Each structure stands twice: as structure tokens, then as C-alpha cells.
Amino acid sequence: MRETAREQYRRMAVESATPAGLVGMLYEGVVTCLRLAMDAAQRNDIPRRVEHANRALDIIAYLRSTLDGERGGQVAATLRQFYAVADTRIFDAGMKNSPAMFAELETQFAGLREAWRAVERDEAQGPAAAVAPAVPPRFAPAGVPAGVPAWRA
């Protein structure tokens, strides 16, 4: 079976993505599914609402399965709790056919997506750029422009 251009593009994007980029793609999938579930709820299209809400739940389950409590510490614990609450809220939004609840969830996951996009941008600048603060103007040594990452100063 031949791959469509869209499938080929998607496969290439996944194969070339960084780990942070892959997480961002998963969050993008959740955001898209929640938006589609919200739209279906507004139209009272129950089969489509269920389909998209279930897909969002599947992606969240996968995200939860990748959490590493040892390496992730408190962040992993917080995300695990967030995912549990999100599961419940998605079920509630479906049961109540509430576009507003889906919209609220979409906003929350969009925030996480943006955070992971920022991590990916930082990774692209190099490992030290992701953790090194910029030199504040008043502390910049002579000859080092303000805003240069501290590790380069």
C-alpha cells in the first residue's frame, strides 16, 4: 500500500523530531482531539464527540505511561495527577455534552504543549542554553553583551 503525501509528511516529522518535539506532538494531538470533541458537542454529534474524546484519552494514557517517577520526581507526580484529573474531566464533559468543559481542557493542554515547544526550542540552542540563565545587564562582564547565556560569558 502506498503512503499518501500527508502520511509521508507525518512519518518524516515524527522520525526527525527531538524527544521534546515528540511530546509536543502528543500534546498537539490531545489539543486537536479536545477541540474536535468540543465542536461535536456543540453540534450534538455524539458519535464524533465520543470518538474524539476517546482519542484524547488514549493519547493521555500513553503520555502517562511514559512518565518516569525516578527521573521525573515531583514533575512526573504532578503530571500523573493532572492526567488523572483530566481523564475525569473529559468523561464529565462527554456525559454533560459540555463544549465549555472541552474548551477548558483544550486550554490547559495547549499550555502544556507550549511549554514543551519552549523546551524543544531550548534544546535546539544546545543543552546548556536550556538551563543557563542569561546574564542580566548589570552583571555582564566587560566585553560580554547583556542577554548572552551565562555559560558563554
mmCIF file of C-alpha atoms in Angstrom:
data_model
loop_
_atom_site.group_PDB
_atom_site.id
_atom_site.type_symbol
_atom_site.label_atom_id
_atom_site.label_comp_id
_atom_site.label_asym_id
_atom_site.label_seq_id
_atom_site.Cartn_x
_atom_site.Cartn_y
_atom_site.Cartn_z
ATOM 1 C CA MET A 1 0.000 0.000 0.000
ATOM 2 C CA ARG A 2 1.383 3.398 -0.978
ATOM 3 C CA GLU A 3 1.749 6.165 1.532
ATOM 4 C CA THR A 4 -0.180 9.355 0.847
ATOM 5 C CA ALA A 5 1.751 12.607 0.852
ATOM 6 C CA ARG A 6 0.151 13.531 4.176
ATOM 7 C CA GLU A 7 1.138 10.210 5.772
ATOM 8 C CA GLN A 8 4.672 10.547 4.429
ATOM 9 C CA TYR A 9 4.962 14.083 5.807
ATOM 10 C CA ARG A 10 3.687 12.956 9.220
ATOM 11 C CA ARG A 11 6.069 9.972 9.312
ATOM 12 C CA MET A 12 9.041 12.167 8.401
ATOM 13 C CA ALA A 13 8.090 14.734 11.046
ATOM 14 C CA VAL A 14 7.980 12.035 13.726
ATOM 15 C CA GLU A 15 11.226 10.402 12.594
ATOM 16 C CA SER A 16 13.124 13.696 12.660
ATOM 17 C CA ALA A 17 11.656 15.085 15.893
ATOM 18 C CA THR A 18 13.560 15.501 19.136
ATOM 19 C CA PRO A 19 12.203 13.772 22.259
ATOM 20 C CA ALA A 20 10.700 17.082 23.394
ATOM 21 C CA GLY A 21 9.261 17.559 19.917
ATOM 22 C CA LEU A 22 7.574 14.159 20.113
ATOM 23 C CA VAL A 23 5.982 15.068 23.446
ATOM 24 C CA GLY A 24 4.843 18.347 21.897
ATOM 25 C CA MET A 25 3.258 16.410 19.032
ATOM 26 C CA LEU A 26 1.379 14.234 21.504
ATOM 27 C CA TYR A 27 0.074 17.317 23.313
ATOM 28 C CA GLU A 28 -0.907 18.774 19.937
ATOM 29 C CA GLY A 29 -2.885 15.590 19.310
ATOM 30 C CA VAL A 30 -4.709 15.975 22.636
ATOM 31 C CA VAL A 31 -5.474 19.642 21.897
ATOM 32 C CA THR A 32 -6.800 18.789 18.429
ATOM 33 C CA CYS A 33 -8.956 15.926 19.749
ATOM 34 C CA LEU A 34 -10.401 18.100 22.506
ATOM 35 C CA ARG A 35 -11.194 20.866 20.007
ATOM 36 C CA LEU A 36 -12.925 18.352 17.724
ATOM 37 C CA ALA A 37 -14.835 16.896 20.707
ATOM 38 C CA MET A 38 -15.910 20.421 21.650
ATOM 39 C CA ASP A 39 -17.104 21.110 18.101
ATOM 40 C CA ALA A 40 -19.009 17.802 18.047
ATOM 41 C CA ALA A 41 -20.600 18.604 21.425
ATOM 42 C CA GLN A 42 -21.762 21.962 20.043
ATOM 43 C CA ARG A 43 -23.397 20.144 17.116
ATOM 44 C CA ASN A 44 -24.745 17.449 19.451
ATOM 45 C CA ASP A 45 -22.899 14.894 17.294
ATOM 46 C CA ILE A 46 -22.498 12.230 19.957
ATOM 47 C CA PRO A 47 -20.624 9.603 17.889
ATOM 48 C CA ARG A 48 -17.951 12.145 16.816
ATOM 49 C CA ARG A 49 -17.718 13.601 20.344
ATOM 50 C CA VAL A 50 -17.125 10.127 21.775
ATOM 51 C CA GLU A 51 -14.598 9.288 19.047
ATOM 52 C CA HIS A 52 -12.517 12.424 19.640
ATOM 53 C CA ALA A 53 -12.773 12.309 23.441
ATOM 54 C CA ASN A 54 -11.664 8.661 23.410
ATOM 55 C CA ARG A 55 -8.715 9.507 21.170
ATOM 56 C CA ALA A 56 -7.671 12.278 23.592
ATOM 57 C CA LEU A 57 -7.919 9.760 26.459
ATOM 58 C CA ASP A 58 -5.768 7.276 24.517
ATOM 59 C CA ILE A 59 -3.038 9.870 23.975
ATOM 60 C CA ILE A 60 -3.176 10.926 27.634
ATOM 61 C CA ALA A 61 -2.869 7.258 28.660
ATOM 62 C CA TYR A 62 0.235 6.976 26.502
ATOM 63 C CA LEU A 63 1.703 10.168 27.985
ATOM 64 C CA ARG A 64 1.011 8.784 31.475
ATOM 65 C CA SER A 65 2.730 5.501 30.585
ATOM 66 C CA THR A 66 5.926 7.348 29.649
ATOM 67 C CA LEU A 67 6.288 9.132 32.998
ATOM 68 C CA ASP A 68 9.387 8.094 34.933
ATOM 69 C CA GLY A 69 8.837 8.703 38.634
ATOM 70 C CA GLU A 70 12.505 8.173 39.488
ATOM 71 C CA ARG A 71 13.962 10.597 36.974
ATOM 72 C CA GLY A 72 10.967 12.908 36.788
ATOM 73 C CA GLY A 73 10.436 13.283 40.530
ATOM 74 C CA GLN A 74 7.808 15.827 41.518
ATOM 75 C CA VAL A 75 7.165 16.887 37.911
ATOM 76 C CA ALA A 76 6.199 13.323 36.956
ATOM 77 C CA ALA A 77 3.993 13.028 40.052
ATOM 78 C CA THR A 78 2.273 16.321 39.241
ATOM 79 C CA LEU A 79 1.695 15.314 35.618
ATOM 80 C CA ARG A 80 0.337 11.923 36.706
ATOM 81 C CA GLN A 81 -2.166 13.705 38.964
ATOM 82 C CA PHE A 82 -3.032 16.212 36.223
ATOM 83 C CA TYR A 83 -3.693 13.380 33.757
ATOM 84 C CA ALA A 84 -5.967 11.622 36.269
ATOM 85 C CA VAL A 85 -7.997 14.788 36.773
ATOM 86 C CA ALA A 86 -8.082 15.392 33.012
ATOM 87 C CA ASP A 87 -9.435 11.871 32.443
ATOM 88 C CA THR A 88 -12.271 12.557 34.862
ATOM 89 C CA ARG A 89 -12.972 15.967 33.341
ATOM 90 C CA ILE A 90 -13.084 14.520 29.810
ATOM 91 C CA PHE A 91 -15.573 11.869 30.959
ATOM 92 C CA ASP A 92 -17.649 14.578 32.673
ATOM 93 C CA ALA A 93 -17.541 16.814 29.586
ATOM 94 C CA GLY A 94 -18.772 13.910 27.492
ATOM 95 C CA MET A 95 -21.529 12.923 29.893
ATOM 96 C CA LYS A 96 -22.744 16.530 30.095
ATOM 97 C CA ASN A 97 -22.107 17.182 26.390
ATOM 98 C CA SER A 98 -20.348 20.358 27.537
ATOM 99 C CA PRO A 99 -18.422 22.336 24.911
ATOM 100 C CA ALA A 100 -17.246 24.682 27.686
ATOM 101 C CA MET A 101 -15.615 21.839 29.631
ATOM 102 C CA PHE A 102 -13.866 20.583 26.492
ATOM 103 C CA ALA A 103 -12.692 24.154 25.789
ATOM 104 C CA GLU A 104 -11.257 24.471 29.311
ATOM 105 C CA LEU A 105 -9.356 21.208 28.905
ATOM 106 C CA GLU A 106 -8.118 22.281 25.484
ATOM 107 C CA THR A 107 -6.703 25.474 27.018
ATOM 108 C CA GLN A 108 -4.924 23.531 29.764
ATOM 109 C CA PHE A 109 -3.330 21.088 27.333
ATOM 110 C CA ALA A 110 -2.425 23.923 24.961
ATOM 111 C CA GLY A 111 -0.420 25.430 27.822
ATOM 112 C CA LEU A 112 1.476 22.164 28.258
ATOM 113 C CA ARG A 113 2.030 21.958 24.501
ATOM 114 C CA GLU A 114 3.549 25.441 24.503
ATOM 115 C CA ALA A 115 5.804 24.560 27.438
ATOM 116 C CA TRP A 116 7.164 21.559 25.533
ATOM 117 C CA ARG A 117 7.648 23.675 22.418
ATOM 118 C CA ALA A 118 9.773 26.021 24.549
ATOM 119 C CA VAL A 119 11.807 23.033 25.780
ATOM 120 C CA GLU A 120 12.318 21.959 22.176
ATOM 121 C CA ARG A 121 13.491 25.472 21.208
ATOM 122 C CA ASP A 122 15.902 25.453 24.148
ATOM 123 C CA GLU A 123 17.225 22.034 23.112
ATOM 124 C CA ALA A 124 17.853 23.366 19.617
ATOM 125 C CA GLN A 125 20.074 26.077 21.103
ATOM 126 C CA GLY A 126 22.177 23.492 22.905
ATOM 127 C CA PRO A 127 21.980 21.649 26.210
ATOM 128 C CA ALA A 128 23.444 24.437 28.326
ATOM 129 C CA ALA A 129 21.089 27.055 26.877
ATOM 130 C CA ALA A 130 18.152 25.109 28.288
ATOM 131 C CA VAL A 131 19.362 25.527 31.863
ATOM 132 C CA ALA A 132 21.675 28.525 31.854
ATOM 133 C CA PRO A 133 20.090 31.874 32.632
ATOM 134 C CA ALA A 134 21.029 34.889 30.565
ATOM 135 C CA VAL A 135 23.459 37.387 32.065
ATOM 136 C CA PRO A 136 21.452 40.303 33.456
ATOM 137 C CA PRO A 137 22.640 43.655 32.040
ATOM 138 C CA ARG A 138 24.021 44.946 35.344
ATOM 139 C CA PHE A 139 26.132 41.782 35.891
ATOM 140 C CA ALA A 140 27.513 41.395 32.387
ATOM 141 C CA PRO A 141 31.323 41.333 32.475
ATOM 142 C CA ALA A 142 33.165 43.854 30.341
ATOM 143 C CA GLY A 143 33.000 42.837 26.722
ATOM 144 C CA VAL A 144 30.071 40.416 27.192
ATOM 145 C CA PRO A 145 26.761 41.720 25.843
ATOM 146 C CA ALA A 146 23.778 41.549 28.180
ATOM 147 C CA GLY A 147 21.439 38.656 27.435
ATOM 148 C CA VAL A 148 24.216 36.223 26.492
ATOM 149 C CA PRO A 149 23.669 32.895 28.261
ATOM 150 C CA ALA A 150 25.710 32.856 31.473
ATOM 151 C CA TRP A 151 27.642 29.738 30.479
ATOM 152 C CA ARG A 152 29.038 31.587 27.461
ATOM 153 C CA ALA A 153 30.059 34.696 29.400
#
